[in-house]
XYZ file of C-alpha atoms in Angstrom:
456
model
C 130.698 101.079 139.045
C 127.807 100.379 137.565
C 126.390 97.038 137.789
C 125.281 94.802 134.659
C 121.930 93.489 134.952
C 121.512 89.943 136.009
C 121.279 87.641 132.843
C 117.498 85.904 132.904
C 117.510 82.487 131.338
C 114.624 80.499 131.485
C 114.633 77.100 133.076
C 113.302 74.272 130.481
C 110.486 73.335 133.164
C 109.278 77.160 132.937
C 109.459 76.860 129.313
C 107.407 73.928 129.359
C 104.828 75.094 131.533
C 104.806 78.540 129.731
C 103.727 76.813 126.707
C 101.178 74.511 128.211
C 99.572 77.517 129.770
C 99.572 79.121 126.511
C 98.169 75.958 124.738
C 95.664 75.751 127.441
C 94.282 79.335 127.149
C 94.186 78.915 123.293
C 92.161 75.519 123.804
C 89.715 77.849 125.885
C 89.084 80.403 123.541
C 88.265 78.032 121.032
C 86.026 76.314 122.966
C 84.063 79.528 123.797
C 83.672 80.619 120.198
C 80.726 80.024 118.837
C 80.711 77.123 115.807
C 80.383 79.334 112.486
C 78.899 77.898 108.990
C 79.659 79.718 105.963
C 77.529 79.592 102.908
C 78.987 80.933 99.563
C 82.157 79.926 100.735
C 83.591 79.675 97.675
C 82.687 83.007 96.220
C 84.288 86.339 96.755
C 82.762 87.498 100.073
C 82.213 84.222 101.602
C 85.438 82.968 100.809
C 87.113 86.097 102.296
C 84.934 85.285 105.572
C 86.089 81.939 105.775
C 90.119 83.327 105.740
C 89.038 86.094 108.283
C 87.750 83.661 110.828
C 90.815 81.335 110.962
C 93.075 84.252 111.061
C 90.950 85.296 114.268
C 90.645 82.191 115.658
C 94.419 81.174 114.508
C 92.686 77.872 113.670
C 89.890 76.392 111.560
C 88.294 74.943 114.737
C 84.422 75.384 114.788
C 84.769 76.851 111.272
C 82.455 75.004 108.624
C 82.125 76.064 104.799
C 78.719 75.052 102.962
C 79.015 74.561 99.567
C 77.405 72.514 96.689
C 80.723 71.715 95.310
C 82.531 70.174 98.153
C 85.575 69.347 96.419
C 86.058 72.862 95.243
C 85.462 74.600 98.861
C 88.248 71.677 100.366
C 90.527 72.882 97.756
C 90.270 76.608 98.319
C 89.778 76.208 102.257
C 92.602 73.649 103.484
C 91.758 72.372 107.024
C 87.801 73.966 106.937
C 85.381 71.425 107.634
C 83.075 71.020 104.673
C 79.612 70.465 104.630
C 78.395 69.320 101.081
C 74.023 70.750 100.036
C 72.869 72.881 97.790
C 70.477 75.904 98.847
C 67.615 74.067 97.043
C 67.902 70.798 98.819
C 66.426 70.955 102.123
C 67.037 67.313 103.078
C 70.804 67.600 102.252
C 70.953 71.088 104.294
C 69.117 69.611 107.298
C 71.732 66.888 107.082
C 74.432 69.062 107.041
C 73.341 71.469 109.775
C 72.838 68.433 111.891
C 76.297 67.620 111.836
C 77.209 70.773 113.550
C 77.077 71.745 117.064
C 74.030 73.002 118.455
C 74.149 77.178 118.800
C 75.761 77.815 115.680
C 76.259 80.876 113.528
C 75.666 81.632 110.087
C 77.180 83.683 107.161
C 74.319 83.714 104.842
C 75.177 84.714 100.856
C 74.939 83.299 97.377
C 75.116 84.429 94.115
C 72.779 86.878 92.392
C 70.635 85.105 90.643
C 66.744 85.200 89.913
C 66.661 82.093 92.249
C 68.548 83.923 95.145
C 65.833 84.795 97.266
C 64.636 81.212 97.493
C 67.682 80.073 97.688
C 68.950 81.995 100.720
C 65.398 81.659 102.038
C 65.637 78.085 102.128
C 68.786 78.397 103.617
C 67.807 80.507 106.303
C 64.817 78.125 106.739
C 66.647 74.967 107.032
C 69.104 76.594 109.756
C 66.506 78.031 111.984
C 65.014 74.626 112.086
C 68.420 73.150 113.103
C 68.942 75.579 116.276
C 70.971 78.331 114.265
C 71.669 80.739 116.922
C 72.431 83.789 114.908
C 72.684 84.802 111.209
C 74.727 87.743 109.530
C 73.231 88.143 105.865
C 75.072 90.090 103.291
C 72.936 92.430 101.557
C 73.301 95.410 99.197
C 73.985 98.800 99.474
C 71.008 100.840 101.533
C 70.339 103.388 98.472
C 70.189 100.709 96.323
C 67.489 99.113 98.539
C 65.805 102.141 98.935
C 65.522 103.613 95.585
C 64.457 100.043 93.869
C 65.679 100.828 90.429
C 67.744 97.365 89.884
C 70.038 95.060 90.864
C 69.150 92.315 93.538
C 67.068 94.394 95.907
C 64.264 92.539 95.678
C 66.165 89.400 96.746
C 67.865 91.147 99.647
C 64.626 92.711 100.890
C 62.744 89.314 100.895
C 65.626 87.534 102.612
C 65.893 90.234 105.240
C 61.878 90.344 106.093
C 62.146 86.424 106.337
C 64.877 86.812 109.116
C 62.768 88.856 111.257
C 59.717 86.866 110.497
C 61.884 83.648 111.546
C 62.812 85.258 114.929
C 66.301 84.598 114.278
C 68.626 86.818 115.425
C 70.615 88.487 113.000
C 72.610 91.082 111.292
C 72.418 92.660 107.837
C 75.597 94.130 106.316
C 74.671 96.351 103.407
C 78.217 97.187 101.464
C 78.742 100.089 98.810
C 80.469 99.036 95.842
C 83.258 96.820 96.340
C 86.599 98.001 94.845
C 87.572 94.831 93.592
C 84.495 95.067 91.178
C 85.771 97.836 89.942
C 89.446 97.360 89.190
C 89.719 93.889 89.021
C 85.973 92.579 88.094
C 85.687 91.007 84.629
C 82.205 93.085 84.068
C 83.146 96.650 85.648
C 86.910 96.258 86.077
C 89.600 98.214 84.746
C 92.724 96.510 85.139
C 91.777 94.262 82.150
C 91.392 96.950 79.424
C 94.611 98.303 81.322
C 96.907 96.111 80.659
C 97.279 96.862 76.999
C 96.605 100.615 76.950
C 97.117 103.457 79.057
C 93.383 104.615 78.875
C 90.148 103.056 79.241
C 86.646 104.543 80.013
C 84.227 103.932 82.523
C 80.547 104.824 83.852
C 82.027 105.974 87.328
C 84.869 107.765 85.950
C 83.510 111.043 87.255
C 81.130 109.990 89.893
C 82.421 109.814 93.758
C 81.501 106.353 95.237
C 82.115 105.123 99.029
C 83.634 101.705 97.603
C 84.805 99.418 100.125
C 87.040 96.499 99.948
C 86.001 93.028 100.186
C 88.460 92.058 102.862
C 86.608 94.880 105.303
C 83.291 93.347 104.739
C 84.766 89.909 105.593
C 86.473 90.983 108.540
C 82.794 93.049 109.573
C 81.113 90.073 109.297
C 83.775 87.758 111.176
C 83.876 89.808 114.189
C 79.721 89.558 114.229
C 80.012 85.957 113.911
C 82.331 85.677 116.859
C 79.983 87.669 119.028
C 80.427 85.464 122.027
C 84.159 87.030 121.981
C 83.390 90.172 120.819
C 80.437 91.555 122.546
C 78.864 91.945 119.303
C 76.120 90.461 116.948
C 73.077 89.942 119.358
C 70.720 90.603 116.581
C 68.511 92.827 114.912
C 71.248 95.066 113.443
C 71.715 96.796 109.850
C 75.159 98.494 108.774
C 76.155 100.438 105.851
C 79.578 99.684 105.118
C 81.907 101.792 103.107
C 85.153 103.083 102.513
C 87.130 105.759 104.345
C 86.678 108.033 101.261
C 84.152 108.577 98.390
C 86.409 107.770 95.223
C 86.021 108.702 91.283
C 87.693 106.382 89.499
C 89.023 108.776 87.030
C 90.705 111.211 89.862
C 91.828 108.613 92.530
C 91.871 105.352 91.480
C 93.790 106.515 88.168
C 96.553 108.267 90.357
C 96.890 105.311 92.717
C 97.582 103.079 89.662
C 99.523 105.485 87.497
C 102.292 105.304 90.604
C 102.713 101.466 89.400
C 102.930 102.422 85.779
C 105.702 103.919 83.369
C 102.922 106.328 82.278
C 99.835 108.219 84.048
C 96.779 106.578 82.999
C 93.883 108.018 81.929
C 90.285 106.915 82.982
C 87.433 108.900 80.889
C 83.754 109.212 81.675
C 80.928 106.981 79.299
C 77.837 106.784 79.124
C 76.403 103.776 81.529
C 73.502 102.306 79.351
C 76.192 102.505 76.236
C 78.637 100.686 78.206
C 76.091 97.975 79.517
C 74.937 97.723 75.907
C 78.370 96.355 74.763
C 78.156 93.286 77.301
C 74.891 91.841 75.193
C 72.737 90.883 77.843
C 69.164 90.286 77.558
C 67.073 92.919 77.540
C 65.434 92.721 81.430
C 69.133 91.963 82.909
C 70.326 94.918 80.642
C 67.607 97.092 82.239
C 68.091 95.686 85.882
C 71.877 96.609 85.507
C 71.615 99.994 84.098
C 69.383 101.160 86.894
C 71.968 99.585 89.520
C 74.449 101.453 88.128
C 72.410 104.703 87.953
C 72.125 104.476 91.650
C 75.960 103.677 92.463
C 76.704 106.279 90.221
C 74.774 109.030 91.805
C 73.706 108.217 95.774
C 76.313 106.266 96.952
C 79.054 108.745 98.029
C 78.182 108.683 101.570
C 80.504 107.685 104.068
C 80.096 105.649 107.371
C 82.245 104.568 110.170
C 80.614 101.341 110.378
C 83.846 99.454 109.883
C 85.496 100.735 112.674
C 82.840 100.432 114.853
C 82.480 96.936 114.646
C 86.411 95.905 113.913
C 87.934 98.512 116.143
C 90.277 99.891 113.179
C 89.523 102.137 109.739
C 88.442 100.657 106.503
C 90.941 100.186 104.258
C 92.068 103.063 101.957
C 91.964 102.821 98.199
C 95.819 103.038 97.996
C 96.262 100.420 100.368
C 93.672 98.212 98.127
C 95.872 99.135 94.758
C 98.912 98.639 96.576
C 98.108 94.999 97.813
C 97.170 94.067 94.492
C 99.649 96.029 92.590
C 100.435 93.266 90.087
C 96.973 93.799 88.747
C 97.648 97.008 87.593
C 100.620 96.570 85.625
C 100.743 96.635 81.551
C 101.531 93.494 80.173
C 104.769 94.496 78.503
C 107.450 97.246 79.018
C 110.299 98.429 77.491
C 114.262 98.658 78.504
C 117.480 98.714 76.769
C 119.607 96.089 76.162
C 123.175 95.268 74.983
C 125.888 93.176 73.847
C 129.568 93.236 73.644
C 130.163 96.128 71.337
C 133.211 98.698 71.087
C 131.035 101.529 72.287
C 127.781 101.939 74.576
C 125.843 103.866 70.901
C 126.699 100.644 68.880
C 125.744 98.011 71.829
C 122.277 99.585 72.849
C 118.805 98.457 71.660
C 115.060 99.134 72.752
C 113.838 95.554 73.602
C 109.960 95.019 74.528
C 109.585 92.568 77.649
C 107.466 90.594 78.969
C 105.908 91.838 82.723
C 104.338 88.249 83.492
C 107.981 86.686 82.774
C 109.316 89.120 84.919
C 107.134 88.262 87.947
C 107.533 84.507 87.452
C 111.344 84.980 87.675
C 111.282 87.400 90.994
C 113.179 85.052 93.259
C 112.448 85.537 97.045
C 115.150 87.826 97.644
C 114.439 90.350 94.753
C 112.113 93.350 93.966
C 110.775 94.384 90.981
C 110.693 98.250 90.397
C 108.955 100.427 88.209
C 111.752 103.095 87.235
C 111.357 106.819 88.159
C 114.941 108.670 87.209
C 118.066 106.475 86.104
C 121.133 107.723 86.648
C 123.600 108.486 83.711
C 127.157 107.398 84.620
C 129.094 107.386 81.235
C 132.145 105.654 82.620
C 129.967 102.277 83.903
C 127.793 102.425 80.883
C 130.443 102.148 78.262
C 132.560 99.412 80.299
C 129.721 97.322 80.495
C 129.361 96.447 77.033
C 133.062 97.180 76.142
C 134.520 94.798 78.765
C 131.622 92.231 78.725
C 132.181 88.743 77.924
C 132.247 87.587 74.314
C 129.215 85.221 74.606
C 127.479 87.883 76.699
C 123.938 88.370 75.484
C 120.947 90.597 76.797
C 123.020 93.028 78.946
C 120.532 94.532 80.998
C 122.057 98.773 80.580
C 121.903 101.435 83.487
C 123.060 101.415 86.866
C 121.716 103.282 89.740
C 118.148 104.653 89.822
C 115.146 105.958 92.062
C 111.653 104.107 91.452
C 108.652 102.509 92.966
C 108.262 98.679 94.410
C 105.552 96.745 92.471
C 106.503 93.599 93.442
C 108.577 91.879 96.137
C 109.855 88.578 97.037
C 108.747 86.630 100.117
C 112.392 87.580 101.657
C 112.648 91.220 100.472
C 111.883 94.076 103.220
C 109.976 95.772 100.682
C 106.314 96.367 99.947
C 104.483 97.803 96.757
C 104.322 101.459 97.094
C 107.820 101.842 98.736
C 110.225 104.004 96.907
C 113.723 102.825 96.737
C 117.277 103.889 95.366
C 118.996 100.729 93.576
C 121.669 99.516 91.470
C 120.941 97.544 88.284
C 119.505 98.247 85.125
C 118.127 101.486 85.055
C 117.517 102.111 81.827
C 114.105 100.310 81.622
C 110.821 100.770 82.656
C 110.921 98.158 84.950
C 113.850 96.587 86.489
C 114.247 93.681 88.455
C 116.907 93.739 91.427
C 118.203 92.277 94.498
C 116.655 93.460 97.866
C 120.311 94.093 99.313
C 120.799 96.844 96.430
C 118.141 98.748 97.204
C 117.827 101.499 99.726
C 114.476 102.963 101.220
C 114.400 106.893 100.377
C 111.692 109.505 101.000
C 108.454 108.962 99.190
C 108.165 112.707 98.787
C 111.526 113.591 97.874
C 113.202 114.739 94.710
C 113.662 111.312 92.771
C 116.483 112.895 90.699
C 118.345 114.022 93.739
C 118.134 110.645 95.503
C 119.424 109.017 92.756
C 122.739 111.183 92.737
C 122.855 110.385 96.367
C 122.891 106.466 95.754
C 126.055 107.086 93.562
């Protein structure tokens, strides 16, 4: 007879020692990581760098944020040590850097403005004087720097030259256009216009651009700043950061957003100068931005492997980006079929407009919000839902089974945006909110009508 394997039970002392050893190893690892100061920590990239560093290290130990508004920075990065100083205040910068252990590393970034070169230059000089060992400078796309036709290229070139002049070991990150900017940004983003319509226009609708997720830029910076652990970040390096593909907004982006919507969206091309002119900018800013967009739209399709080289993994795809932020791309409202107690389904049913924000706000931890692809027609169940309803019932969600795409999931639901599921509940709706336990995952490439029938 085969002998059952011996059951191994960990002795309390063994568990105690295992946990102590793990804690000691974590302490040693934290002690060997260099202190890092992140400037621009309340901005889009800087805040992402802080989150990436904390995630990599498992704690906020040794991570400092430098900000003019200390209260705002502390609210954004709980547990991270905050240094309060403006980039143009040399005395405050010296005091702030003086409180950081020697050999610290610095992430250099600030908002694009006419003072950008002076502000970042002052920051770099103060850090160098305080014993900064290494810097990672956030720049802009290489093509913008080479063609010099608009945007903040002058400031970036000046600061890059200053780092070399100071002899400060450094790396320069030259990211392509951010996915965030052309999707969710207030100036170039398409998400805003698409909340109230199924179409919009954009100067990059037909222009392939190898745009990148801000999180990938931040992860690259974090790896370089953690150079003592990674073997990277020795200085004098330049990295052209791109996404994995060259993307046209009217093609790939429209397709990705359409997966989450009741109807396909359309993003059509428009003239860049006319697009910018609608923003009411001063003439100088208008000319600079037009040149910047011109370079991005016509010269930034090249794809590099720099994200993989630095982080060891490929850059995030556009589809991953859209699904991770799925609720941003949903319409502000949708239609559903509701009913009330009545002698027949036809007498009970009515079309109602619902608020997407309300359904998202009411989404429970064990629920999912689904974009309905196919609803099953079940005559008996549909009729009984209204003929046998309680007299006081109102706004009965009509429809039973269906197949659709998850667009939002509660914290306890085992589904994510983009998953295709067969479900039961409220199928006669453009979006329906159901318990995750009433869903079954189905093949994304399968026939949705057949999958609905199989669910029955």
